[in-house]
PDB file of C-alpha atoms in Angstrom:
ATOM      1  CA  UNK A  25       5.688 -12.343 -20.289  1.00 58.00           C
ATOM      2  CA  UNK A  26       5.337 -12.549 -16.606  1.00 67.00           C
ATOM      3  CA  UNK A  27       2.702 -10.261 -14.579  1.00 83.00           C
ATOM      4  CA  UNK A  28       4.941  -6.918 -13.941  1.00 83.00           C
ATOM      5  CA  UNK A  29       4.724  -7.558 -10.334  1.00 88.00           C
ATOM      6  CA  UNK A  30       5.021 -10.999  -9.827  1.00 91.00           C
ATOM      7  CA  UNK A  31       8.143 -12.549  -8.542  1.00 93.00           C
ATOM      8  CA  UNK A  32      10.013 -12.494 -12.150  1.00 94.00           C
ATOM      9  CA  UNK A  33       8.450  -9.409 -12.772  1.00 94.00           C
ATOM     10  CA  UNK A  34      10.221  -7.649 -10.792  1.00 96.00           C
ATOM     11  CA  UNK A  35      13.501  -9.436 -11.179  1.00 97.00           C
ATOM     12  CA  UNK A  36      14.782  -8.634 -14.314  1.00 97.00           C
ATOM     13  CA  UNK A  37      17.497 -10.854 -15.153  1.00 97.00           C
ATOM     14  CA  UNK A  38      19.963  -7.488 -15.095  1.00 97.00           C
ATOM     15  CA  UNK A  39      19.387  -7.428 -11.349  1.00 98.00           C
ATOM     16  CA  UNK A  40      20.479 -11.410 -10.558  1.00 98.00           C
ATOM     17  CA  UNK A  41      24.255 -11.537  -9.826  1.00 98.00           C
ATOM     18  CA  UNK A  42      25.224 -15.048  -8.503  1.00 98.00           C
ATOM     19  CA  UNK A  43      28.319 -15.990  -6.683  1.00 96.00           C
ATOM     20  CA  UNK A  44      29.169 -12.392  -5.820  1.00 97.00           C
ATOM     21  CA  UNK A  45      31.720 -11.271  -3.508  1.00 97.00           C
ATOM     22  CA  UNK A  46      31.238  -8.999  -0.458  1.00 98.00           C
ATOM     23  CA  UNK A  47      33.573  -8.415   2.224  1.00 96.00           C
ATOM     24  CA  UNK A  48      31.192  -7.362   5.049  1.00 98.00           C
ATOM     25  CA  UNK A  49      27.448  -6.687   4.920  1.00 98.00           C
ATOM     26  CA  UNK A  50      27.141  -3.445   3.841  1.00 98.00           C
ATOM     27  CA  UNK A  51      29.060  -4.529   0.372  1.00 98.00           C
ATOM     28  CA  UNK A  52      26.600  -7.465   0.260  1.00 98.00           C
ATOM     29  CA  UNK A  53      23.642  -4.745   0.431  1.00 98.00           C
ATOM     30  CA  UNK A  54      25.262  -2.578  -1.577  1.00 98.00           C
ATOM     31  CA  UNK A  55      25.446  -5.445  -4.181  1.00 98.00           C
ATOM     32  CA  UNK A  56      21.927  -5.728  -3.936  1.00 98.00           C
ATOM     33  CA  UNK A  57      21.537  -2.020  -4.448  1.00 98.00           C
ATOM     34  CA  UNK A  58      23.211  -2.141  -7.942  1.00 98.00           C
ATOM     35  CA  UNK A  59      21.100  -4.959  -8.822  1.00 98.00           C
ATOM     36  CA  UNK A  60      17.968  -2.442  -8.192  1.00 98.00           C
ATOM     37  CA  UNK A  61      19.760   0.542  -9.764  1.00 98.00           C
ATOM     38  CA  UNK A  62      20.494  -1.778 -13.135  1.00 98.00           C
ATOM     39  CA  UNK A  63      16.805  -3.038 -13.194  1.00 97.00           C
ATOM     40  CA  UNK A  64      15.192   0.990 -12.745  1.00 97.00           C
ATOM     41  CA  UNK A  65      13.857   0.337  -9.665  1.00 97.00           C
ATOM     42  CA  UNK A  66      16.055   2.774  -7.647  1.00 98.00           C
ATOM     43  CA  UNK A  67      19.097   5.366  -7.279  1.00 98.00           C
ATOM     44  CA  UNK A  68      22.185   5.233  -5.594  1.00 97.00           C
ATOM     45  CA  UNK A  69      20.690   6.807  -2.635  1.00 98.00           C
ATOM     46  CA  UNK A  70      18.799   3.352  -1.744  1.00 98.00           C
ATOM     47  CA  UNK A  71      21.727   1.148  -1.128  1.00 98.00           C
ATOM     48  CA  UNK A  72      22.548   4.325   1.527  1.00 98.00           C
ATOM     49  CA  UNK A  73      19.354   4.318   3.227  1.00 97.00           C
ATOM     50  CA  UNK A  74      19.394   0.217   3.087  1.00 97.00           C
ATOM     51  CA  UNK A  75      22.589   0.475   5.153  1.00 98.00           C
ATOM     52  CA  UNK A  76      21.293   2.568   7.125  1.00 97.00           C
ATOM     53  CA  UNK A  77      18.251   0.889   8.172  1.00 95.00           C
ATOM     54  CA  UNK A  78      20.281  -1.668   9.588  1.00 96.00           C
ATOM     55  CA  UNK A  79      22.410   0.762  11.211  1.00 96.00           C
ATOM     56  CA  UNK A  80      19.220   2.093  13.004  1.00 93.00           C
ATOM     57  CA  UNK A  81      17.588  -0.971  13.624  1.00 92.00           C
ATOM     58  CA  UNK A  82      19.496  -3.967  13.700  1.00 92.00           C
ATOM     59  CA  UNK A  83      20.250  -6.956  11.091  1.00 94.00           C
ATOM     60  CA  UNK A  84      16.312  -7.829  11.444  1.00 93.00           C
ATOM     61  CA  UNK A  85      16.484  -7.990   7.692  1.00 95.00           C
ATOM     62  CA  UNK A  86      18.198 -11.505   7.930  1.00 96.00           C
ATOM     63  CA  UNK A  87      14.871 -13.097   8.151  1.00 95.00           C
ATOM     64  CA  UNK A  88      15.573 -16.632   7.818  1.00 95.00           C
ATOM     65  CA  UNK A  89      19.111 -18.982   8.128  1.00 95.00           C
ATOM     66  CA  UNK A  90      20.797 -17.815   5.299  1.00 96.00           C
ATOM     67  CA  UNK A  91      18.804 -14.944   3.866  1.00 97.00           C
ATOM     68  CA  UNK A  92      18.506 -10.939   4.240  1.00 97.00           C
ATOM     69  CA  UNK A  93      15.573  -9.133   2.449  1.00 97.00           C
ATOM     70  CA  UNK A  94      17.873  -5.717   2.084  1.00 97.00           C
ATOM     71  CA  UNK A  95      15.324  -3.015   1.728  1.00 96.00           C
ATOM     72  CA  UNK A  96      14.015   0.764   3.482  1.00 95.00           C
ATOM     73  CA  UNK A  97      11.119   2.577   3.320  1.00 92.00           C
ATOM     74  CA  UNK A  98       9.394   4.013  -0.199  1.00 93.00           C
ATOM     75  CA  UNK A  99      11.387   7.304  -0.950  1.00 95.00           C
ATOM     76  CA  UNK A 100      12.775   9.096  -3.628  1.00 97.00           C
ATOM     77  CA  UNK A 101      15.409   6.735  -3.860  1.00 97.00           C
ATOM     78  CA  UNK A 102      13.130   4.305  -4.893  1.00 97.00           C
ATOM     79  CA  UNK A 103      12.071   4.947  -8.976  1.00 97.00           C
ATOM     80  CA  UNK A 104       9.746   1.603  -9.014  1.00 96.00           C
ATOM     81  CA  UNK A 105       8.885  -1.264  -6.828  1.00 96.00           C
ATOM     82  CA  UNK A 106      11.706  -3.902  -7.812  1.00 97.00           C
ATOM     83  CA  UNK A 107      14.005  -6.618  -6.579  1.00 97.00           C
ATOM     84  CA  UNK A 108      17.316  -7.989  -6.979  1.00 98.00           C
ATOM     85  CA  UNK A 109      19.470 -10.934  -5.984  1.00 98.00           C
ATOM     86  CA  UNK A 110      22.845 -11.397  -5.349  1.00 98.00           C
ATOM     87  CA  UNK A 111      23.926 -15.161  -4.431  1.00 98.00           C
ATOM     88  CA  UNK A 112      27.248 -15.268  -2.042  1.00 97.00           C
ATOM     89  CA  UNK A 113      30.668 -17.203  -3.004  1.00 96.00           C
ATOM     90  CA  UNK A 114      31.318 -16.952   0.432  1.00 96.00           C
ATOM     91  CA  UNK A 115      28.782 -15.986   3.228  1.00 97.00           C
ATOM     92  CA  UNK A 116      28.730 -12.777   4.964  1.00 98.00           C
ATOM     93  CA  UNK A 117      28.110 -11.981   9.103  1.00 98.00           C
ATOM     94  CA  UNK A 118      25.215  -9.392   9.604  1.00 97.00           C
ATOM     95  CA  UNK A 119      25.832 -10.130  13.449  1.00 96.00           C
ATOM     96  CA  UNK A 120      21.990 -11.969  13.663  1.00 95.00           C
ATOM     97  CA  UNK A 121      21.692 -14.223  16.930  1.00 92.00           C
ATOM     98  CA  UNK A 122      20.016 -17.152  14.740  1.00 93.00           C
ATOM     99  CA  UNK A 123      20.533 -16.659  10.960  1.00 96.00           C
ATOM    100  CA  UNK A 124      23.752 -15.825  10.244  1.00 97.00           C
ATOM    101  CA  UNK A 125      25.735 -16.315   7.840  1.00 98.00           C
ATOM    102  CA  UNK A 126      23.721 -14.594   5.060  1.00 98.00           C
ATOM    103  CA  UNK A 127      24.336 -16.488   1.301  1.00 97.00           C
ATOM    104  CA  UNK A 128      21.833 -14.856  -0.028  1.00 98.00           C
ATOM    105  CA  UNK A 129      20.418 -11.281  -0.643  1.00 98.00           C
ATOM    106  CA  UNK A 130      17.805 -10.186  -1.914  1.00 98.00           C
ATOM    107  CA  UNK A 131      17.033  -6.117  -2.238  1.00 98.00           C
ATOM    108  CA  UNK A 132      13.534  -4.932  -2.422  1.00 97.00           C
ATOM    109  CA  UNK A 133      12.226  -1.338  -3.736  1.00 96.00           C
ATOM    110  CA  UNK A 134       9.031  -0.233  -2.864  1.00 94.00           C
ATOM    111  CA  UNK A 135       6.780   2.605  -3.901  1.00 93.00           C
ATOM    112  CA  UNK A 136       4.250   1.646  -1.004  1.00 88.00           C
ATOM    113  CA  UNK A 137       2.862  -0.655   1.176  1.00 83.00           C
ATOM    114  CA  UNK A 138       1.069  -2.961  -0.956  1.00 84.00           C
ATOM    115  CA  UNK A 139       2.485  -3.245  -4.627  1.00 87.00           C
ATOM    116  CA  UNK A 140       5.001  -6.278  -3.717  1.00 90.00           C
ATOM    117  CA  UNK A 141       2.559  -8.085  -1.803  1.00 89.00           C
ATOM    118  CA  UNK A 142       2.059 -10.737  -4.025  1.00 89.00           C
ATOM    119  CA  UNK A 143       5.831 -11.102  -5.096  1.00 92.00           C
ATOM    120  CA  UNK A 144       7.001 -11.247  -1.068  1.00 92.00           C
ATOM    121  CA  UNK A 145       4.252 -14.081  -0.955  1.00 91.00           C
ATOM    122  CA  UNK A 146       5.789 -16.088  -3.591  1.00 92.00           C
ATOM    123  CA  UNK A 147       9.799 -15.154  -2.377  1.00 93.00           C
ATOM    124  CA  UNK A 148       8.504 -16.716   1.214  1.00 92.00           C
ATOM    125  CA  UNK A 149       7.284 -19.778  -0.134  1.00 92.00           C
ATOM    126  CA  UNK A 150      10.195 -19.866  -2.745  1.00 92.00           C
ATOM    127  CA  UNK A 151      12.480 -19.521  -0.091  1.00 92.00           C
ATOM    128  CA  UNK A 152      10.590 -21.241   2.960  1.00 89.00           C
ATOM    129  CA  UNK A 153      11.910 -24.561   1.305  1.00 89.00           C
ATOM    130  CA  UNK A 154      15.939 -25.372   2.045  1.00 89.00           C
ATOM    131  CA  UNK A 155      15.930 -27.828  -0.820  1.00 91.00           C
ATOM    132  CA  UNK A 156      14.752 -25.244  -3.035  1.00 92.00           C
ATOM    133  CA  UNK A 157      17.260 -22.144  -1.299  1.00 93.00           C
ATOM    134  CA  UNK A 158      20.043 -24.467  -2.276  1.00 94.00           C
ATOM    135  CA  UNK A 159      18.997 -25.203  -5.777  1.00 95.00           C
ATOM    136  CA  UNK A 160      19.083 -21.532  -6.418  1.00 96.00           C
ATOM    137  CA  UNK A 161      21.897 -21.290  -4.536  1.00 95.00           C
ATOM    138  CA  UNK A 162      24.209 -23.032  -6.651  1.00 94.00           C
ATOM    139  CA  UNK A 163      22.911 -22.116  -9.450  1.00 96.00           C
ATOM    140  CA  UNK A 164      25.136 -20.996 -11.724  1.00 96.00           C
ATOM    141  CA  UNK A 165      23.848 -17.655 -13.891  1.00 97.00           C
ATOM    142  CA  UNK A 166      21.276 -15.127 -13.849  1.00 97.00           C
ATOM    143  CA  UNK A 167      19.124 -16.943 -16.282  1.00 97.00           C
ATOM    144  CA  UNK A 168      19.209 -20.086 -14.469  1.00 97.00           C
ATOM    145  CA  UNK A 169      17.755 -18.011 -11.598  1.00 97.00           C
ATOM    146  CA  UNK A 170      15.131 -16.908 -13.594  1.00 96.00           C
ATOM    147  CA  UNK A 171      14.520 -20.151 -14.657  1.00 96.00           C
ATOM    148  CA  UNK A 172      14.327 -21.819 -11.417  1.00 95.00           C
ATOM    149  CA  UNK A 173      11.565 -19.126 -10.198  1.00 94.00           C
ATOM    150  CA  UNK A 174      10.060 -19.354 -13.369  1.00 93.00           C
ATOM    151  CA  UNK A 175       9.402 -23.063 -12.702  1.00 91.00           C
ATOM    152  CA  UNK A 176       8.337 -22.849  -9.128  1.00 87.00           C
ATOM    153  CA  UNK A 177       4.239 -22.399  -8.834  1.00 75.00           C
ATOM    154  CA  UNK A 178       3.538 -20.581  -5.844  1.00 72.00           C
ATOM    155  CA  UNK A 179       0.082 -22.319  -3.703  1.00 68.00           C
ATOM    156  CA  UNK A 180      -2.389 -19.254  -3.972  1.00 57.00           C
ATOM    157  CA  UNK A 181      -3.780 -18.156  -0.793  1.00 50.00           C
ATOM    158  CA  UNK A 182      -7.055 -19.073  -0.154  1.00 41.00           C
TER     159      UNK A 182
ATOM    160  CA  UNK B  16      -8.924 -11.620  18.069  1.00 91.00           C
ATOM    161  CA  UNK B  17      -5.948  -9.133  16.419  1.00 94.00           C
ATOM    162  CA  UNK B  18      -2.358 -10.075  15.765  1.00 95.00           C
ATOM    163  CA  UNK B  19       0.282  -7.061  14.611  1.00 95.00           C
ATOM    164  CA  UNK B  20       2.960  -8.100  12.950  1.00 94.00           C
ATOM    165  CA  UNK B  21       5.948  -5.408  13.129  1.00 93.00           C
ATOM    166  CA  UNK B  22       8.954  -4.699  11.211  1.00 89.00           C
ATOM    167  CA  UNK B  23      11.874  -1.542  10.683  1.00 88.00           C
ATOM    168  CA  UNK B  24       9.828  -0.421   7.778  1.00 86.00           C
ATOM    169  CA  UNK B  25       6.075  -1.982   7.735  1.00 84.00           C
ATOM    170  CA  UNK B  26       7.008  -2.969   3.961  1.00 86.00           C
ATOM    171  CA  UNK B  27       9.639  -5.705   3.777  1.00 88.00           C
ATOM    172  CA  UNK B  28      10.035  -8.713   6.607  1.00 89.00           C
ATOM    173  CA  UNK B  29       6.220  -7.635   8.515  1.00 86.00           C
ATOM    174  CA  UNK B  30       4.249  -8.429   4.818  1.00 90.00           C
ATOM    175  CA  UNK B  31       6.155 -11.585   4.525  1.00 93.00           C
ATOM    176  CA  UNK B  32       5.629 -11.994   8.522  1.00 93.00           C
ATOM    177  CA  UNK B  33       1.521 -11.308   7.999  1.00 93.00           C
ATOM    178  CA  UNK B  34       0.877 -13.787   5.262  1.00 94.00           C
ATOM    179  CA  UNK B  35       2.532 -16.867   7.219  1.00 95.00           C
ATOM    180  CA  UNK B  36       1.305 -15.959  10.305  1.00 96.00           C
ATOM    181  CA  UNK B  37      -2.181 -16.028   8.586  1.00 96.00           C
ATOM    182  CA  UNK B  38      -1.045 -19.478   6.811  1.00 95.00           C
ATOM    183  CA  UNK B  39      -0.215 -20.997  10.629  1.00 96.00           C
ATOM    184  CA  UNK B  40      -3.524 -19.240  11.385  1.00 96.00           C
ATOM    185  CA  UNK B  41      -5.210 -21.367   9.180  1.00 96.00           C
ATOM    186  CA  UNK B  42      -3.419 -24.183  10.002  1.00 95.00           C
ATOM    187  CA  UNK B  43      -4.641 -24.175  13.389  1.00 95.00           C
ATOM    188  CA  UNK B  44      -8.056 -23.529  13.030  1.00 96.00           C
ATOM    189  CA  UNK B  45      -8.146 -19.883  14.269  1.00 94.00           C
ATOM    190  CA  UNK B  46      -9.470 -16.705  12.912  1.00 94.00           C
ATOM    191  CA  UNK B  47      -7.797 -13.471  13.739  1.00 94.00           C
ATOM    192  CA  UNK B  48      -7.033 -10.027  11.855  1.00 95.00           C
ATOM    193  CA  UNK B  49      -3.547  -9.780  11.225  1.00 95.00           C
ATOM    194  CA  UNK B  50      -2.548  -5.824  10.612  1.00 93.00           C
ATOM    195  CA  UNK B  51       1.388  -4.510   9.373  1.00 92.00           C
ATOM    196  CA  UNK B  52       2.788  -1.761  11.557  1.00 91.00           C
ATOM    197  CA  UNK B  53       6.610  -0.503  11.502  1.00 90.00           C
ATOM    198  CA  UNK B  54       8.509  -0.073  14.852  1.00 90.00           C
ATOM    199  CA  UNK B  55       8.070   3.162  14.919  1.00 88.00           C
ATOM    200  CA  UNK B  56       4.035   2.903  14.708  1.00 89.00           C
ATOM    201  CA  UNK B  57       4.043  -0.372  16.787  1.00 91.00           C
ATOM    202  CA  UNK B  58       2.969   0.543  20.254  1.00 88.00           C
ATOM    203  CA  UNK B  59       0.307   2.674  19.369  1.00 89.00           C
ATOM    204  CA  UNK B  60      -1.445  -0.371  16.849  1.00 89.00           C
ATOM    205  CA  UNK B  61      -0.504  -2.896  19.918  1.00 90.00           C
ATOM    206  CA  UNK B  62      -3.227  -0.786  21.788  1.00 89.00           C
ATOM    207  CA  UNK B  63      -5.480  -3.020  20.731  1.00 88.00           C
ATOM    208  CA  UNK B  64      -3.831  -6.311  19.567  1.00 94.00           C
ATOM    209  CA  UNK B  65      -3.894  -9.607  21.629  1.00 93.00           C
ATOM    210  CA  UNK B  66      -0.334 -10.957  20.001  1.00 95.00           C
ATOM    211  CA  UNK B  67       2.555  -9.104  18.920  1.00 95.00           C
ATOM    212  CA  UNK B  68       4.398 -10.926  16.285  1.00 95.00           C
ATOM    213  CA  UNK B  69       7.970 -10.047  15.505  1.00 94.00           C
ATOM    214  CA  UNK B  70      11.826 -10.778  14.918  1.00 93.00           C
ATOM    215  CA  UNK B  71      14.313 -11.367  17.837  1.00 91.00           C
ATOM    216  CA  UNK B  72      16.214  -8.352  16.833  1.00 89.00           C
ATOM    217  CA  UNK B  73      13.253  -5.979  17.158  1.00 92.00           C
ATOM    218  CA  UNK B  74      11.244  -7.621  20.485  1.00 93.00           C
ATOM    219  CA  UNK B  75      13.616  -5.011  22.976  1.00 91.00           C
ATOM    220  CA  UNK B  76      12.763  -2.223  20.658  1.00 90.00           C
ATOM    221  CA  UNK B  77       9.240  -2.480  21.445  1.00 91.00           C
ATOM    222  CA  UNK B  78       9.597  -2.275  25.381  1.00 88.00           C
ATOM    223  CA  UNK B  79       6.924  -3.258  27.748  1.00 87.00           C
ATOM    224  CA  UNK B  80       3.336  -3.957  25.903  1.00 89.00           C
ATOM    225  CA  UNK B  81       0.302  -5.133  27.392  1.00 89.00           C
ATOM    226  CA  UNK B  82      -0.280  -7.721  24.568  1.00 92.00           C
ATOM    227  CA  UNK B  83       1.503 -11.210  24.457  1.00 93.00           C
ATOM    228  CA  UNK B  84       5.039 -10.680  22.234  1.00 94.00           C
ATOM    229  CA  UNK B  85       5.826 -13.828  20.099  1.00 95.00           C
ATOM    230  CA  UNK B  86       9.030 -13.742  18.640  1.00 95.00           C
ATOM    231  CA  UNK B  87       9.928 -15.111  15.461  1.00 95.00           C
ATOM    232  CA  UNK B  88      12.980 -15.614  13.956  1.00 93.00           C
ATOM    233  CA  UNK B  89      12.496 -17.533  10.607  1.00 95.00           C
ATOM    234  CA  UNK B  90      10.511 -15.833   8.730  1.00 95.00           C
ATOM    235  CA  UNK B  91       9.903 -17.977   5.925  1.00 95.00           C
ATOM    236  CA  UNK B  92       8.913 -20.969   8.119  1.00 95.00           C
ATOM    237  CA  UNK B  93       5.381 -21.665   8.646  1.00 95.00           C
ATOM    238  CA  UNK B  94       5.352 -24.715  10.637  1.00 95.00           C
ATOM    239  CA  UNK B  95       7.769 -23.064  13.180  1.00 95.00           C
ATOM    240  CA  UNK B  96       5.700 -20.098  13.117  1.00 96.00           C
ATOM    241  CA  UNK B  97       2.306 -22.215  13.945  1.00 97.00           C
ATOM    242  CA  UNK B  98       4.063 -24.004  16.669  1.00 97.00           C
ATOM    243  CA  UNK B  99       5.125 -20.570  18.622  1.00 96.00           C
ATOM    244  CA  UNK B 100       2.018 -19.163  17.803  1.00 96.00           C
ATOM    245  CA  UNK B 101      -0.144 -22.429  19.140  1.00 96.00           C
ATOM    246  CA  UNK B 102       2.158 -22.295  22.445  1.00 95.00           C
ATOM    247  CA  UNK B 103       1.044 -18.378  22.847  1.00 94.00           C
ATOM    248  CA  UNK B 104      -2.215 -18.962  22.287  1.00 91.00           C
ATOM    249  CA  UNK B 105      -2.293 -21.987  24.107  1.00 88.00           C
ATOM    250  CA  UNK B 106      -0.720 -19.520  27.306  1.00 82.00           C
ATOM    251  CA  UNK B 107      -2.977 -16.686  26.886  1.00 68.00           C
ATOM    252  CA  UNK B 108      -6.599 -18.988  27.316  1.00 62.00           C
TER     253      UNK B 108
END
C-alpha cells in the first residue's frame, strides 16, 4: 500500500479518466472535479469554486505547456486532501499566453496548506520531464496511470 | 535573503513554485527563505522579500512592489527557473 498522501495515495485509480473529452475548460475542470468527488475527496461544490477561481484570477492554473493543476482553496467542498487526473483526446484552450493547449488535468483537494506537500513535490518532478508527460499521456487506462507513477521514484529533497 | 512565491490560492501552483525555486536555489549556490503567500496576502509578505516569484498571469495582479518580480511561467521546470532566477539575482547585486 502506498503512504495515504503520497502521489498514488491520493490518486485512487477511481479518480484517473484518460482520453476524456471536454469541450471548453470549464468541462475539462469539471472532469477533474468528478474524479475528486468519485475518490471522497470533495463535493460537487468544488468543481464550482475551481471554475471560479479561474474566473477570478486567470488560467494561472496552467502551470506548465500542456498541464493545469485545477484546484481552490480548502473549504467545505473539500471532504479530504485528494487528486485526480483526466488525460485529453483532444486538447483544450484555457486562454494562457505560454502553455496552452492543456492535455492534461489534474484536480487537487486540499484540507490545508501543507498535507499535499509531498505529493505536489513528486507531481512536479513527475511532470517536469516531457518524455515522461507523454508516456502518461498516451497511456491507455487508469491502471496504467497508476502504474506509470507507481514506477517513477521521486529524488528526495535534501 | 527572502523569496515569496505567490499563487490564486497559496495551496496549489505557489507549493509546487517554492520547492523548485529552492531546487534552482540550490543549484546555484544560494541560500534564501522561500515563504507561500496567495494574491490576496502577497503585498503585505512582499514587505519584506527581495524577489517575488510568480506566473505571467498573476505579475499585473500584484501592481507596483518594491521587491524585484520574476516571472515564471513553467512551473515544473527547474533549469528554466534557475536561469531567470540567476539573471535577477545577477541584476539586483
Amino acid at each position: 500500500m502506498p503512504d495515504k498522501l503520497s502521489l498514488l495515495g491520493l490518486l485512487p485509480e477511481q479518480s484517473v479518466l484518460v482520453n476524456a473529452s471536454a469541450r471548453d475548460w470549464r468541462t475539462a475542470i469539471r472532469l477533474a472535479g468528478e474524479g475528486l468527488i468519485l475518490g471522497g475527496a470533495a463535493t460537487a461544490a468544488y468543481s464550482d469554486e475551481m471554475i471560479a477561481t479561474v474566473e477570478q484570477l486567470g488560467p494561472y492554473i496552467v502551470i506548465a505547456p500542456g498541464l493545469a493543476l485545477a484546484h481552490s482553496r480548502p473549504s467545505p467542498a473539500v471532504r479530504r486532501t485528494g487528486l485526480s487526473w483526466v488525460s485529453l483526446q483532444e486538447p483544450v484552450h484555457f486562454g494562457h499566453r505560454d502553455n496552452d493547449p492543456v492535455r492534461l488535468v489534474v484536480g487537487l483537494a486540499a484540507t490545508d496548506h501543507n498535507q499535499h506537500t509531498a505529493a505536489l513535490g513528486s507531481l512536479a518532478q513527475l511532470l517536469g520531464a516531457p518524455e515522461r508527460m507523454e508516456e502518461l499521456l498516451t497511456a491507455p487506462d487508469a491502471a496504467t496511470v497508476r502504474h506509470l507513477i507507481g514506477n517513477f521514484d521521486p529524488e528526495v529533497p535534501s | 535573503m527572502k523569496i515569496l512565491t505567490v499563487c490564486g490560492m497559496g495551496v496549489g501552483s505557489s507549493i509546487i513554485l517554492k520547492m523548485n525555486v529552492e531546487k534552482a536555489l540550490r543549484s546555484l549556490g544560494v541560500t534564501a527563505d522561500v515563504e507561500v503567500a496567495d494574491i490576496g496576502t502577497a503585498r503585505g509578505a512582499a514587505a519584506g522579500a527581495d524577489l517575488v516569484v510568480t506566473s505571467g498571469e498573476l505579475a499585473p495582479q500584484l501592481g507596483e512592489l518594491k521587491a524585484k518580480i520574476v516571472v515564471i511561467d513553467n512551473l515544473v521546470n527547474v533549469d528554466l527557473i534557475a536561469r531567470a532566477l540567476e539573471a535577477a539575482l545577477s541584476e539586483a547585486r
